[in-house]
PDB file of C-alpha atoms in Angstrom:
ATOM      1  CA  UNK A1433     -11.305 -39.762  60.435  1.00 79.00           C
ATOM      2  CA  UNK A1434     -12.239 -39.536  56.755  1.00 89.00           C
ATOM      3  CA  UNK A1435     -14.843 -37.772  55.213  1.00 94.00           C
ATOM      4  CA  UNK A1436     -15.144 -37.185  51.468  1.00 96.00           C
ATOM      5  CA  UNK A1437     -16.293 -34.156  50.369  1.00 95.00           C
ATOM      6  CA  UNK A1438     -17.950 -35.282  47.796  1.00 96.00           C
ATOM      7  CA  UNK A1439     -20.659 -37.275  49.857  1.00 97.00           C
ATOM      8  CA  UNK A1440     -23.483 -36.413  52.201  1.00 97.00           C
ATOM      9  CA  UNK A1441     -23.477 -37.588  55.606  1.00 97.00           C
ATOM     10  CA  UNK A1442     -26.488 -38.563  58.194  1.00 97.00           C
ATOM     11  CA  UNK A1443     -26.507 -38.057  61.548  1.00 95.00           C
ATOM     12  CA  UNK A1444     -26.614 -41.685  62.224  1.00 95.00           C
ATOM     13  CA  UNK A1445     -23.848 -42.006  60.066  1.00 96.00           C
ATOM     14  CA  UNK A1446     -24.429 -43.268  57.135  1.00 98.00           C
ATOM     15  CA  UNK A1447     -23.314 -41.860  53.825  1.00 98.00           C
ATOM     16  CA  UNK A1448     -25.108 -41.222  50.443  1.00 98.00           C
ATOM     17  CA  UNK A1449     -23.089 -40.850  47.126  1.00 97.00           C
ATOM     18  CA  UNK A1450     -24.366 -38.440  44.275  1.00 95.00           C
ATOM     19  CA  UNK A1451     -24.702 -42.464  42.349  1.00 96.00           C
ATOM     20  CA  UNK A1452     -27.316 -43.547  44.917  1.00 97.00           C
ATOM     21  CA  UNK A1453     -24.825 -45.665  47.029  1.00 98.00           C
ATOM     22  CA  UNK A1454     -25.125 -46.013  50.633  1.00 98.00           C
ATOM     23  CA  UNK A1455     -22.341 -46.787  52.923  1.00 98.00           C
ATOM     24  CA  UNK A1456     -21.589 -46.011  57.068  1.00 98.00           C
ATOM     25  CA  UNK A1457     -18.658 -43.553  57.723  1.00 97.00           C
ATOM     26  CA  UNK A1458     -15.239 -43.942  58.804  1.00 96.00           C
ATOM     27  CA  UNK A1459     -16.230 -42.644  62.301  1.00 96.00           C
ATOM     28  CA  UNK A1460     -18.909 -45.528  62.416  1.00 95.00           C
ATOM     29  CA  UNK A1461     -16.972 -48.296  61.442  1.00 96.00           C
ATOM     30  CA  UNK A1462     -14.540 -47.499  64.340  1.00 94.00           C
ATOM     31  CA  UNK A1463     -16.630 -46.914  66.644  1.00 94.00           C
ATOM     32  CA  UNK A1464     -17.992 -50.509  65.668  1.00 95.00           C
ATOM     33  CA  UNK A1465     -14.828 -52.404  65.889  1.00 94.00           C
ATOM     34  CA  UNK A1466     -14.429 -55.533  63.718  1.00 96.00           C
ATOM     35  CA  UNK A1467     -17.151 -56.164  61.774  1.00 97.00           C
ATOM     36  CA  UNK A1468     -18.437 -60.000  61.679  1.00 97.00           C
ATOM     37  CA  UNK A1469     -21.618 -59.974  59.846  1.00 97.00           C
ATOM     38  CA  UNK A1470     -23.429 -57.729  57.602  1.00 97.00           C
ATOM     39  CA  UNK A1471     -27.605 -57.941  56.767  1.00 97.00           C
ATOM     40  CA  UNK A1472     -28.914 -56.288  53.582  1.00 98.00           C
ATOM     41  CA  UNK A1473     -31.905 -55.637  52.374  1.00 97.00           C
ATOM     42  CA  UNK A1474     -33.527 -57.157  49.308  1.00 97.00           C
ATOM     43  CA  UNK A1475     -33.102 -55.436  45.697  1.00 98.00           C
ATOM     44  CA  UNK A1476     -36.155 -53.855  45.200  1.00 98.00           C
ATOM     45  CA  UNK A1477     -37.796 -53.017  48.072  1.00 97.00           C
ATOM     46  CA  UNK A1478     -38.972 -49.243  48.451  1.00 98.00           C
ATOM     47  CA  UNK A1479     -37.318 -47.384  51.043  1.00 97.00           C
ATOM     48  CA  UNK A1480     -38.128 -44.128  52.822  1.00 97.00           C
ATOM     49  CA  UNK A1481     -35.216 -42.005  54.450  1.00 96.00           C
ATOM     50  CA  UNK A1482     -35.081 -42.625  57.964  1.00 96.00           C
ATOM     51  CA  UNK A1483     -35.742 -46.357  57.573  1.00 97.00           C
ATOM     52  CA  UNK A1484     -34.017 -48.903  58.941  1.00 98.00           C
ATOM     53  CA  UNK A1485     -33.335 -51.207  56.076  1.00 97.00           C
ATOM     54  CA  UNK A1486     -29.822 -53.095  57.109  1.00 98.00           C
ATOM     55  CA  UNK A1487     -28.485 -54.618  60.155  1.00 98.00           C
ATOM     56  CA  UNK A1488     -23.892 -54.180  60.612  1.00 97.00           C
ATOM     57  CA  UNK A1489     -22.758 -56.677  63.502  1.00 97.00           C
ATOM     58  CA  UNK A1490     -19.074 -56.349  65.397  1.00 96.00           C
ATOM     59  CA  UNK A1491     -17.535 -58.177  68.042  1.00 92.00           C
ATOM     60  CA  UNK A1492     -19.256 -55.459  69.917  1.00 88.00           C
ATOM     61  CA  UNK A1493     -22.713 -54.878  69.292  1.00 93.00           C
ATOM     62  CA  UNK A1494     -25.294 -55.196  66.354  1.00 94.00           C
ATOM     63  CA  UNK A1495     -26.387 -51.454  64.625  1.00 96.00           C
ATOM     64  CA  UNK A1496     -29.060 -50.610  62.227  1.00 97.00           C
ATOM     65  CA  UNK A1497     -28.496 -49.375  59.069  1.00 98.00           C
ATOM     66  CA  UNK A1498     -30.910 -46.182  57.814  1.00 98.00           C
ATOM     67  CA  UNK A1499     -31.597 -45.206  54.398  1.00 97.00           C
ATOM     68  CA  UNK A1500     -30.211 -41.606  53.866  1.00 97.00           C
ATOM     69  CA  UNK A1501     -32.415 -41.159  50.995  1.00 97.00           C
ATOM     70  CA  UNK A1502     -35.693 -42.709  49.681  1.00 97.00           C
ATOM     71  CA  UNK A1503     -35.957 -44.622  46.843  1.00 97.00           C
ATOM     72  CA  UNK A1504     -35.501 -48.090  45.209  1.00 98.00           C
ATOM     73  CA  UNK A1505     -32.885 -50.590  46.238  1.00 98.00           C
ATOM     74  CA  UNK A1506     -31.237 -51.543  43.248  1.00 98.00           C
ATOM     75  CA  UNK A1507     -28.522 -53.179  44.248  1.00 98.00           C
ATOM     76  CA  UNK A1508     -26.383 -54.874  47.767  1.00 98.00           C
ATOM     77  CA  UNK A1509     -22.679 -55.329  48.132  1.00 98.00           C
ATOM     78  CA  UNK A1510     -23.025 -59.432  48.140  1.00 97.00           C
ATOM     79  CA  UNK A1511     -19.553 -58.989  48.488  1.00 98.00           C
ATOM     80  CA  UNK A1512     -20.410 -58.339  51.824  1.00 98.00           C
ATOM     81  CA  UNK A1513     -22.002 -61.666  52.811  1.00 95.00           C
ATOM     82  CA  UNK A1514     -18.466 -63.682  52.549  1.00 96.00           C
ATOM     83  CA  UNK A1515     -16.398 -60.460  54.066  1.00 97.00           C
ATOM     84  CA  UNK A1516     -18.040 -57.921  56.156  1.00 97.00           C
ATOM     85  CA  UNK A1517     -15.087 -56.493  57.488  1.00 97.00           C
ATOM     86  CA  UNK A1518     -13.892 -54.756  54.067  1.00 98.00           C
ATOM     87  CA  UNK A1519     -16.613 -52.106  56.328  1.00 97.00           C
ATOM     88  CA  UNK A1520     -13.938 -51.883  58.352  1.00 97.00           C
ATOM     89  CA  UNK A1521     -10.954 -51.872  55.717  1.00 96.00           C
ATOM     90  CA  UNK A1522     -12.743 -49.310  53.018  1.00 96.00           C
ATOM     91  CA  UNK A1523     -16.084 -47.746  54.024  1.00 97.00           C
ATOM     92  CA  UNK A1524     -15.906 -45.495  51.169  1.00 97.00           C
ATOM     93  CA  UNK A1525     -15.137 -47.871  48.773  1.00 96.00           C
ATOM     94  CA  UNK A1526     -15.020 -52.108  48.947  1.00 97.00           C
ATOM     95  CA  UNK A1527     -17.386 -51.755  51.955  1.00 97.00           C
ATOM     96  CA  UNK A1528     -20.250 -49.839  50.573  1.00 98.00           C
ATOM     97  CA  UNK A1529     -23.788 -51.575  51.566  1.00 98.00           C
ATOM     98  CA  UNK A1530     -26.539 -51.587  49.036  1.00 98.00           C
ATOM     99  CA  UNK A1531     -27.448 -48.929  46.392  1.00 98.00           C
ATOM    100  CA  UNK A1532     -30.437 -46.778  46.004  1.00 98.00           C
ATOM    101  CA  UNK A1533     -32.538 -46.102  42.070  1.00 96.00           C
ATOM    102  CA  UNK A1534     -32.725 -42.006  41.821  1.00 93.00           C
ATOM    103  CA  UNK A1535     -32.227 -41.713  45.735  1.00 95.00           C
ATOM    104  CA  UNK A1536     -34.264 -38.148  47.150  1.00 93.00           C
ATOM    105  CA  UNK A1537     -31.979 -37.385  50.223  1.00 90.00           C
ATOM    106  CA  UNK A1538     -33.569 -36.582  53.551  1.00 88.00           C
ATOM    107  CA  UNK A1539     -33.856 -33.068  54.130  1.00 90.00           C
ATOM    108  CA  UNK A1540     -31.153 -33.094  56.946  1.00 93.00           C
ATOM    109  CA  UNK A1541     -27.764 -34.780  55.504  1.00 96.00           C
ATOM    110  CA  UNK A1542     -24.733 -32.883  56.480  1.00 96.00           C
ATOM    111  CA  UNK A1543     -22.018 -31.885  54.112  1.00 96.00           C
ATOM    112  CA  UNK A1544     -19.036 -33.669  54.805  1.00 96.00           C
ATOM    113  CA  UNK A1545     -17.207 -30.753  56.982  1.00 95.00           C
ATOM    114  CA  UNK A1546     -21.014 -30.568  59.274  1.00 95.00           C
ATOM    115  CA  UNK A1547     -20.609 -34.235  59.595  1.00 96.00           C
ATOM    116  CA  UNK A1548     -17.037 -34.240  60.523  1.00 93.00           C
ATOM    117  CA  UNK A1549     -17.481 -31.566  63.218  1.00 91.00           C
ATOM    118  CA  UNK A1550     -20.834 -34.074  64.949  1.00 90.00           C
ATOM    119  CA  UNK A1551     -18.938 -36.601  64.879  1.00 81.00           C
ATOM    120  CA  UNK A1552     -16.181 -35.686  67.468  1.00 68.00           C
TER     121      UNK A1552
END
């Protein structure tokens, strides 16, 4: 399982990058199987940490997305809409989700090592 150091981690799985961009781990996206269809939320709609803002379906089951961090959405991963599964192929990178204006992280992400060790 991959974690990068360099982001923080919820315990729902999602990841937050020091840029504001959201994305669900490694661990998820496995856990999910193939993913078929991805829902995002609009650019510019207020979010509050904790919220469920997105939608990830696989050939197994449909899971919402929370906002690690509250803020502004400023901007989705359209590439998303045509290809959901590069979730599954790069999570950390091609398959990011949306992005967040000056993001103020909840007050319980996990470093990457925390995460790592909840997640097994």
């Amino acid at each position: 399982m991959q974690t990068p150091t360099e982001l923080k981690y919820a315990k729902t799985h999602e990841w937050l990058g020091a840029d504001g961009t959201v994305g669900i781990s490694d661990f998820a996206q496995d856990q999910l199987g193939d993913v078929v269809y991805v829902e995002l939320p609009e650019v510019g709609r207020a979010v509050t940490a904790g919220e469920s803002v997105a939608v990830v379906e696989s050939v197994k089951t449909a899971s919402d997305i929370y906002a690690p961090a509250s803020g502004t959405i400023t901007a989705v991963n359209d590439a998303l809409r045509d290809s959901p599964e590069l979730i599954n192929s790069g999570p950390y990178a091609d398959g990011w989700l949306f992005r967040i204006e000056n993001p103020e992280p909840a007050d319980d992400l996990l470093s990457a090592e925390e995460y790592a060790q909840s997640a097994q």
